[in-house]
Short mmCIF file of C-alpha atoms and ligand atoms in Angstrom, two decimals:
data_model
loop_
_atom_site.label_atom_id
_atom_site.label_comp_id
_atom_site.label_asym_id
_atom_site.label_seq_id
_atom_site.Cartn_x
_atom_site.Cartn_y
_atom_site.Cartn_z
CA UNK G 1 -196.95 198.75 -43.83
CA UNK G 2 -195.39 199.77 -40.28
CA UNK G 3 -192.29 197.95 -38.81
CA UNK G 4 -191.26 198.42 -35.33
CA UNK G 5 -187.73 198.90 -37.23
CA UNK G 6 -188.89 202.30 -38.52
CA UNK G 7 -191.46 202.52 -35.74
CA UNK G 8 -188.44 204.54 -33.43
CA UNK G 9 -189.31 201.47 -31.08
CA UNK G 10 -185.71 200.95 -29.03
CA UNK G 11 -185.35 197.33 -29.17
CA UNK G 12 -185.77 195.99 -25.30
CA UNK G 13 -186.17 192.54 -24.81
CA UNK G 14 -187.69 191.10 -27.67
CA UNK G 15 -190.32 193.91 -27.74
CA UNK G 16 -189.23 195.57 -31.09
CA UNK G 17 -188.99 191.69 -32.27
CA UNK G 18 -192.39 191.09 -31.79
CA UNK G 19 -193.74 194.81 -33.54
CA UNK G 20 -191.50 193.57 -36.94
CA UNK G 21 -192.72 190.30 -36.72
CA UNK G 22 -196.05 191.14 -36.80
CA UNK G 23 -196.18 193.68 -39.17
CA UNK G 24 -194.51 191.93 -41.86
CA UNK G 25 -197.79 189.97 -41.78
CA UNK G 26 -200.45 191.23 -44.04
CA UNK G 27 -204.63 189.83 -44.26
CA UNK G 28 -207.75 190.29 -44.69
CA UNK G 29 -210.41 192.13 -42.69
CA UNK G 30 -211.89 190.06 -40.05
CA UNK G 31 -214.61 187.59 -41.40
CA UNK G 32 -216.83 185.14 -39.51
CA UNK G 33 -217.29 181.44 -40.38
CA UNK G 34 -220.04 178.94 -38.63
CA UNK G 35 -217.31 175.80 -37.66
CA UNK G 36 -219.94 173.48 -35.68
CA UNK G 37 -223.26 173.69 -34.41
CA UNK G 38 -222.15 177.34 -31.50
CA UNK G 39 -218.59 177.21 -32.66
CA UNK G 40 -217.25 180.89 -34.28
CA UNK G 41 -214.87 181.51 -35.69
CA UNK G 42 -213.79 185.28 -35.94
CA UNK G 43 -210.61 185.34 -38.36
CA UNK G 44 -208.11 187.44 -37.40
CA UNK G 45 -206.79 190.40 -39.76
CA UNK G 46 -203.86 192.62 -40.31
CA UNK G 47 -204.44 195.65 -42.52
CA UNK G 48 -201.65 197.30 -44.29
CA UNK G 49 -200.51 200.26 -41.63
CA UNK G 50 -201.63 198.95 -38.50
CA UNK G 51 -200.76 195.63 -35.76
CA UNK G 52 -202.94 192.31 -36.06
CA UNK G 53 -205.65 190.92 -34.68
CA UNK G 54 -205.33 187.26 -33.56
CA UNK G 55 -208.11 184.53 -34.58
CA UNK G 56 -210.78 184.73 -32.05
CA UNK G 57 -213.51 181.66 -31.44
CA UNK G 58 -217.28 181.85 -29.85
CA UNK G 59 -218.57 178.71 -27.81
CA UNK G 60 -222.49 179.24 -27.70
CA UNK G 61 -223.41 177.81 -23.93
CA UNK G 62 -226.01 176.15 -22.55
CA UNK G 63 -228.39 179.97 -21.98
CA UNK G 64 -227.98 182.80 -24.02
CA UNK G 65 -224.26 183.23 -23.05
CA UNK G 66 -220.78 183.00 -25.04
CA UNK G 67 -218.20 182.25 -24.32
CA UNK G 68 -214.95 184.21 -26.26
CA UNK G 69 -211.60 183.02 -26.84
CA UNK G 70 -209.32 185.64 -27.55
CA UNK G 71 -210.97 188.88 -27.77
CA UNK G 72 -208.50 191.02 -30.61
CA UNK G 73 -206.60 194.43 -30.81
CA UNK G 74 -208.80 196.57 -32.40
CA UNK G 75 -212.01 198.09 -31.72
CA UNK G 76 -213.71 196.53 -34.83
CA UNK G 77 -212.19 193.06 -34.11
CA UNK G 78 -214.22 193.15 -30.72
CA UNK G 79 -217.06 194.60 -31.99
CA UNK G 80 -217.28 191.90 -34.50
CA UNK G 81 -217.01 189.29 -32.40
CA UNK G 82 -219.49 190.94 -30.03
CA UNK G 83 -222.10 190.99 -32.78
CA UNK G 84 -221.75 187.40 -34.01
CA UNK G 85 -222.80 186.32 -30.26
CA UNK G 86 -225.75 188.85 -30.34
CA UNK G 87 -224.14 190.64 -27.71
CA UNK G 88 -224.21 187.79 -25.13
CA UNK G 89 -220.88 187.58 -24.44
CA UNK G 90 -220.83 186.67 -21.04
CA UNK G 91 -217.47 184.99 -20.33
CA UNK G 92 -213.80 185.26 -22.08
CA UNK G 93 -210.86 183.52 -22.08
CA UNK G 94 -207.23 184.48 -23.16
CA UNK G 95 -204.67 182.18 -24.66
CA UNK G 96 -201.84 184.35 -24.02
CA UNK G 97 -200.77 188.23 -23.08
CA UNK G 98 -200.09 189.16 -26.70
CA UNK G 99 -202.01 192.27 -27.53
CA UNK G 100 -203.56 191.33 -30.51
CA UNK G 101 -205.53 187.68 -28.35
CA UNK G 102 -205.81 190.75 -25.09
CA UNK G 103 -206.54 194.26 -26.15
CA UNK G 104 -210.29 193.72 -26.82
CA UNK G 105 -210.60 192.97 -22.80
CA UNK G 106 -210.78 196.75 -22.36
CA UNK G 107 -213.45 197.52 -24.41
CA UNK G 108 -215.93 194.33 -23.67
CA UNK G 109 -215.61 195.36 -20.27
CA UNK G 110 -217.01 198.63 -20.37
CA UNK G 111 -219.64 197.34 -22.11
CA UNK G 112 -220.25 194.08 -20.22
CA UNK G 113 -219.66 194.82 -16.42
CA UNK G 114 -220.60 191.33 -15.68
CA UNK G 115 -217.72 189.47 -18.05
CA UNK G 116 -215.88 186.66 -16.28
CA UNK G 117 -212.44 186.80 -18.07
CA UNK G 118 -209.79 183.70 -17.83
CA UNK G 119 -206.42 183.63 -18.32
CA UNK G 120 -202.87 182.37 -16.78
CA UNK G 121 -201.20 184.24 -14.45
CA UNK G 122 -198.45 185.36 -17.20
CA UNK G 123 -200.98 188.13 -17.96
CA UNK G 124 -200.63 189.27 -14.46
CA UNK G 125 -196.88 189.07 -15.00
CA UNK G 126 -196.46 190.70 -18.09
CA UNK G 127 -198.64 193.91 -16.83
CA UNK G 128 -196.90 193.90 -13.63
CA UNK G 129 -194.70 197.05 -13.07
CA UNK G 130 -191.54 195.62 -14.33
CA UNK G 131 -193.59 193.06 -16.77
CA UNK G 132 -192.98 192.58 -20.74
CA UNK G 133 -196.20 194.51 -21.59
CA UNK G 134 -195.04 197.40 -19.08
CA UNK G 135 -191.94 198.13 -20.17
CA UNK G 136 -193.70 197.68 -23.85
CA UNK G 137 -195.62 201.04 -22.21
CA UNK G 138 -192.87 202.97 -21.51
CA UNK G 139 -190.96 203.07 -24.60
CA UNK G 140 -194.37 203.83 -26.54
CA UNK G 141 -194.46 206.63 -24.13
CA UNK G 142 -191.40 207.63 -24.79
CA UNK G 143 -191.50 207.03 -28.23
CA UNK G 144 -194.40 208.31 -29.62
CA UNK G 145 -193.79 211.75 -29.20
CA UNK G 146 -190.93 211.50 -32.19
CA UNK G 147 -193.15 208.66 -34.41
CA UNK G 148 -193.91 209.92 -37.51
CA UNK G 149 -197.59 210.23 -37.38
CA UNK G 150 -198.76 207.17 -39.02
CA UNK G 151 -196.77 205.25 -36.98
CA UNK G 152 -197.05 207.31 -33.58
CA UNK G 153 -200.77 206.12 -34.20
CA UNK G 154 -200.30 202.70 -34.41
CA UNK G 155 -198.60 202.92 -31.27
CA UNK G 156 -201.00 204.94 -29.60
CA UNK G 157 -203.80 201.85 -30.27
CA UNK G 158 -201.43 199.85 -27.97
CA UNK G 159 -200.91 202.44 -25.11
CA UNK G 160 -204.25 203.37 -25.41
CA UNK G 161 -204.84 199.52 -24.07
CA UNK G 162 -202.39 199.03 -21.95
CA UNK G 163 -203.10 202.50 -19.67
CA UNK G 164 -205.87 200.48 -18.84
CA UNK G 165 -203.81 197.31 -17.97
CA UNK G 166 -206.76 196.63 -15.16
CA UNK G 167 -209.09 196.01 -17.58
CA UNK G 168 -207.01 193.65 -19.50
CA UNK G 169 -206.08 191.45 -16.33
CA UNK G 170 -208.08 187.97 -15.57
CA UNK G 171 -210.70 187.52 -13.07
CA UNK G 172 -210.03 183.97 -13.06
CA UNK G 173 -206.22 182.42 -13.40
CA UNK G 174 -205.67 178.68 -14.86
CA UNK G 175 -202.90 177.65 -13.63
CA UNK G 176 -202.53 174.13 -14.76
CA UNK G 177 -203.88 171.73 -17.37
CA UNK G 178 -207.44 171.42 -16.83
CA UNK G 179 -211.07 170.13 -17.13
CA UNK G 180 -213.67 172.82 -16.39
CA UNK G 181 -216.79 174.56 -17.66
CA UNK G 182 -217.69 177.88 -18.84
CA UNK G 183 -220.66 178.74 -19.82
CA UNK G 184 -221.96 175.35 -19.55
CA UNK G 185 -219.47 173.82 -22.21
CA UNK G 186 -216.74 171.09 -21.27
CA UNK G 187 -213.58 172.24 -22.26
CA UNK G 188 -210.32 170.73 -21.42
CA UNK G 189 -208.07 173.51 -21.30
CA UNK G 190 -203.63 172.94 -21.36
CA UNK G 191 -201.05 175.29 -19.93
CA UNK G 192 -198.21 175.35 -21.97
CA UNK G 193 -194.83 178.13 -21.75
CA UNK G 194 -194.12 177.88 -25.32
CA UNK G 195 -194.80 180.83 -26.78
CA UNK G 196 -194.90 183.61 -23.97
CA UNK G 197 -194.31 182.21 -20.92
CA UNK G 198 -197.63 181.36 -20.20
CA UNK G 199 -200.00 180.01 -23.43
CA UNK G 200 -203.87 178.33 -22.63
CA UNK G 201 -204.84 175.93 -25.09
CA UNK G 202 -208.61 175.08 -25.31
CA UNK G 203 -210.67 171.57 -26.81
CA UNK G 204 -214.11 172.17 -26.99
CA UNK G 205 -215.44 168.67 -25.69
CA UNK G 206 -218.61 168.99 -27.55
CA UNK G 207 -217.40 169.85 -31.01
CA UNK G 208 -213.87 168.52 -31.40
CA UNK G 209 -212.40 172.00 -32.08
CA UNK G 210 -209.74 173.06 -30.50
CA UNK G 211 -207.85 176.38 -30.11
CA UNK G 212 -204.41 176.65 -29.80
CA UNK G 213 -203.83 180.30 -29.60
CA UNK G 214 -200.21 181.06 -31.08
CA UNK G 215 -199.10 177.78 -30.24
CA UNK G 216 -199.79 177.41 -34.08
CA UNK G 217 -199.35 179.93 -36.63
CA UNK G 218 -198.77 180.99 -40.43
CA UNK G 219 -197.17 181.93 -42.26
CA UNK G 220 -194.70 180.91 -39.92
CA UNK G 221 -194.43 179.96 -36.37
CA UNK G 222 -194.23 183.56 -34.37
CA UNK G 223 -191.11 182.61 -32.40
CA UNK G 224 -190.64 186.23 -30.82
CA UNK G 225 -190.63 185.34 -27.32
CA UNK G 226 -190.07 181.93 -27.56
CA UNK G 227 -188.75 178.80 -26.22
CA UNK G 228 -188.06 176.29 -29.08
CA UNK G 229 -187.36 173.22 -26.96
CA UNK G 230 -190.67 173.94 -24.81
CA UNK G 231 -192.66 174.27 -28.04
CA UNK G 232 -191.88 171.25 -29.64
CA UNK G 233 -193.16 169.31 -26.40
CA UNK G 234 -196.35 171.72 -26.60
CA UNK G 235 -196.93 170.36 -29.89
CA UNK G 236 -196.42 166.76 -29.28
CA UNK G 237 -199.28 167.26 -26.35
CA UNK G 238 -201.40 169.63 -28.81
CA UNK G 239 -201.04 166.22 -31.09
CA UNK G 240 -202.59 163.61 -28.41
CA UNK G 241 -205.62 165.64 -28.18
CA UNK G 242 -208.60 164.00 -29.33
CA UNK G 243 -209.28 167.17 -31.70
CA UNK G 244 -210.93 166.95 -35.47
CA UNK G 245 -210.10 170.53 -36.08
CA UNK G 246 -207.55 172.99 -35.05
CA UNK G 247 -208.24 177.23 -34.78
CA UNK G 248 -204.36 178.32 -34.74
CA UNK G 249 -203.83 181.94 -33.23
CA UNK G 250 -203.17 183.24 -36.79
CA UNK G 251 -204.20 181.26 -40.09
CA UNK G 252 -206.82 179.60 -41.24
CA UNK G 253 -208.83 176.69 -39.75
CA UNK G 254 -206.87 173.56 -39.76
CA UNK G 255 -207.52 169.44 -39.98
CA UNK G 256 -205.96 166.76 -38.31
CA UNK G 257 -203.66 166.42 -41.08
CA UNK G 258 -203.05 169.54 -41.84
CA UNK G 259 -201.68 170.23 -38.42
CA UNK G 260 -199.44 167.13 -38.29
CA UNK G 261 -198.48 168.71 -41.38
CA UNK G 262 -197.59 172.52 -40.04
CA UNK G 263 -195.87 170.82 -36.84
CA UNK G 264 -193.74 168.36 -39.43
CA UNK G 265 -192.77 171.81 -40.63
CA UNK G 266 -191.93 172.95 -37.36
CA UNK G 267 -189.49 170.37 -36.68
CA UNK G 268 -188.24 170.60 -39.69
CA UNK G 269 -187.31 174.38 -39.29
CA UNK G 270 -185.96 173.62 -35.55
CA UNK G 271 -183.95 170.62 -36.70
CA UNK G 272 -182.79 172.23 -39.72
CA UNK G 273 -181.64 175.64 -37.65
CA UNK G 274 -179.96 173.19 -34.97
CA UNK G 275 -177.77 171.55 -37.98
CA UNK G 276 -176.03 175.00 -38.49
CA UNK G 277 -177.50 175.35 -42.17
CA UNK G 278 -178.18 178.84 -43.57
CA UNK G 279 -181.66 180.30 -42.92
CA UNK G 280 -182.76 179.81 -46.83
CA UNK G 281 -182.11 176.53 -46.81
CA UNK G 282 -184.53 176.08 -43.98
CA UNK G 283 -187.13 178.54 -44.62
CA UNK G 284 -187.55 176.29 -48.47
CA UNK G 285 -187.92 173.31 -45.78
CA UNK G 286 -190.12 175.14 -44.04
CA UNK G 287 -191.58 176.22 -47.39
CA UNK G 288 -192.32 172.90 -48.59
CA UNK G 289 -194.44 171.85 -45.89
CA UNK G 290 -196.19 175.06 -45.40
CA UNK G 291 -197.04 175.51 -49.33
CA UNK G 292 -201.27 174.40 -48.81
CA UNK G 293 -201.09 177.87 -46.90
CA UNK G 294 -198.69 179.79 -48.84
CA UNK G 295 -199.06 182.47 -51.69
CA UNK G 296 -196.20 184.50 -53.43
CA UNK G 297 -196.85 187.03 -50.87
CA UNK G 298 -196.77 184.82 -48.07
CA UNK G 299 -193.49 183.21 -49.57
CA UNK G 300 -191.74 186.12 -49.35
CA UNK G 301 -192.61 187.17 -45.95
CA UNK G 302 -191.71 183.48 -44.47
CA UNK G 303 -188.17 184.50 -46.07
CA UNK G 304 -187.79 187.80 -44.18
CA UNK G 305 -189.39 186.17 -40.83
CA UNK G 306 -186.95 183.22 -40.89
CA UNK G 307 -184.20 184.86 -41.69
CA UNK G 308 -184.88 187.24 -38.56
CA UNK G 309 -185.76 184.56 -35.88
CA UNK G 310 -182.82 182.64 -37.65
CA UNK G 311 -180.57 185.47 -36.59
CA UNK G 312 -182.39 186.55 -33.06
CA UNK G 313 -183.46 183.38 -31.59
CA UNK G 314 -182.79 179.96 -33.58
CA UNK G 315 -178.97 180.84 -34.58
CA UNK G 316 -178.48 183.12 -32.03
CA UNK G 317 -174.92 183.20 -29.66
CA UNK G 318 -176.10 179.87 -27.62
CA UNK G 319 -176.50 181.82 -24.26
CA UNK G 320 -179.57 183.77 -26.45
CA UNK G 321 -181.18 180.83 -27.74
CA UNK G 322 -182.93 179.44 -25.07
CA UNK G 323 -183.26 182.84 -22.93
CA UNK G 324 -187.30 182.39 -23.30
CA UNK G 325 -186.54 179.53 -21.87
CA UNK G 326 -185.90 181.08 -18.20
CA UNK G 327 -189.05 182.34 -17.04
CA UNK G 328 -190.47 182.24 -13.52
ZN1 LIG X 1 -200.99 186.50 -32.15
#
């Protein structure tokens, strides 16, 4: 198991946050699961050693094309999810500019020249000389060189990506909430600045899924680079949307209940961090609604992550709390 603690990763910005976070995650290899009639799903994985991948979904469109939501970290991820479409992958979308939803741009473009990739513009910003994800280059430069090995390659996975930051940029930005088509399939897509500043959501008209990207997570809401207040309003919209199930960016496949359930849990944790009580106390609140998804493991980790955004972000001096907040 690697944490951007031990990783020699300065902290910056919340970009040694986000590298802990992560790795205190552990799952399985990525597996693929038939949701609807050309809805699928690609789950997500994080092997001991090594950064996630985030949940990726097909949409089958009206030709031979698919359409891919999220396209992973890691070679295999992609590759995977290149396979299940028969290797008619012919137009991708991002949710957000984490890695581990963005890295897999790089290598479906070299081998699809044609792709049509969408995103918001905070990918633009965050691999903009000055952006999150550039400054996240530099110190792996800098850093890698004095990595222990097993580490210094987890790293170099990352800056391997991100040295081709061109790749990994949109060809088409969404800028606000809206109704469009790709690849022949209605989707109603939502622009929220929850989780990094710039976070697509996207309902499938046709089968009533919809994918939130890391606007929904487990074990436990990822609230690295976050904006609580923002959130919570992304949720209550996520909830109005005529959806009958719910991909989150991490985690498996979700009902209508069982979200209403995870975002009860999410207020609870907010409210419960905003009342001054100690972290434990919330993450067993957080605990109790979360248990359907929970195993020892996973109870221990929600522990260490609370604890840590308890202390960063949610109980933070109150000029830190809401610095997320203040993006362009
Ligand atoms: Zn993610």
């Amino acid at each position: 198991m690697t944490t951007g603690r031990s990783a020699g990763i300065r902290e910056h910005g919340g970009m040694r946050v986000l590298l802990l976070t992560l790795s205190l995650l552990c799952g399985a290899a990525q597996a693929q699961q038939t949701l609807a009639p050309g809805v699928v799903l690609l789950s997500g994985g994080f092997e001991s050693g090594r950064q996630p991948d985030g949940n990726s979904v097909l949409l089958k469109g009206e030709g031979d094309g698919w359409l891919l939501i999220d396209s992973g970290r890691h070679r295999a991820h992609t590759e995977a999810a290149l396979a299940a479409a028969g290797g008619q992958v012919t137009a991708a979308l991002n949710t957000h500019w984490h890695l581990d939803h963005l890295g897999g741009n790089a290598w479906l473009r070299e081998r699809l020249p044609g792709l049509q990739v969408w995103a918001s513009p905070a990918v633009g910003q965050a691999l903009a000389n000055g952006g999150w994800l550039d400054r996240y280059r530099q110190q792996l430069v800098a850093g890698i060189p004095t990595a222990p090995p097993a580490q210094a390659a987890v790293m170099q996975v990352d800056l391997d990506l991100l040295n081709r930051a061109d790749a990994l940029n949109p060809d088409r930005e969404i800028r606000a909430a809206s109704s469009l088509a790709i690849v022949g399939r209605r989707l109603r897509v939502g622009v929220e600045s929850a989780v990094s500043g710039g976070d697509l959501w996207v309902l499938d008209e046709a089968s009533g899924t919809l994918a939130a990207g890391d606007l929904v997570t487990l074990p436990v809401p990822f609230l690295d680079t976050a904006c609580p207040p923002a959130w919570r309003e992304a949720l209550r919209r996520l909830s109005a949307q005529p959806f009958t199930r719910l991909v989150p960016g991490h985690g498996p496949v979700m009902s209508r209940a069982d979200f209403e359930r995870w975002r009860g849990g999410f207020d609870a944790l907010l409210d419960c961090a905003d009342q001054g009580l100690h972290p434990a106390a919330c993450a067993a609140a957080w605990r109790s609604h979360a248990r359907p998804w929970l195993d020892d493991a996973g109870d221990a980790r929600v522990n260490g992550m609370v604890g840590y955004y308890f202390k960063t972000l949610l109980q933070a001096p109150p000029e830190q709390r809401e610095r997320f907040c203040r993006r362009p």
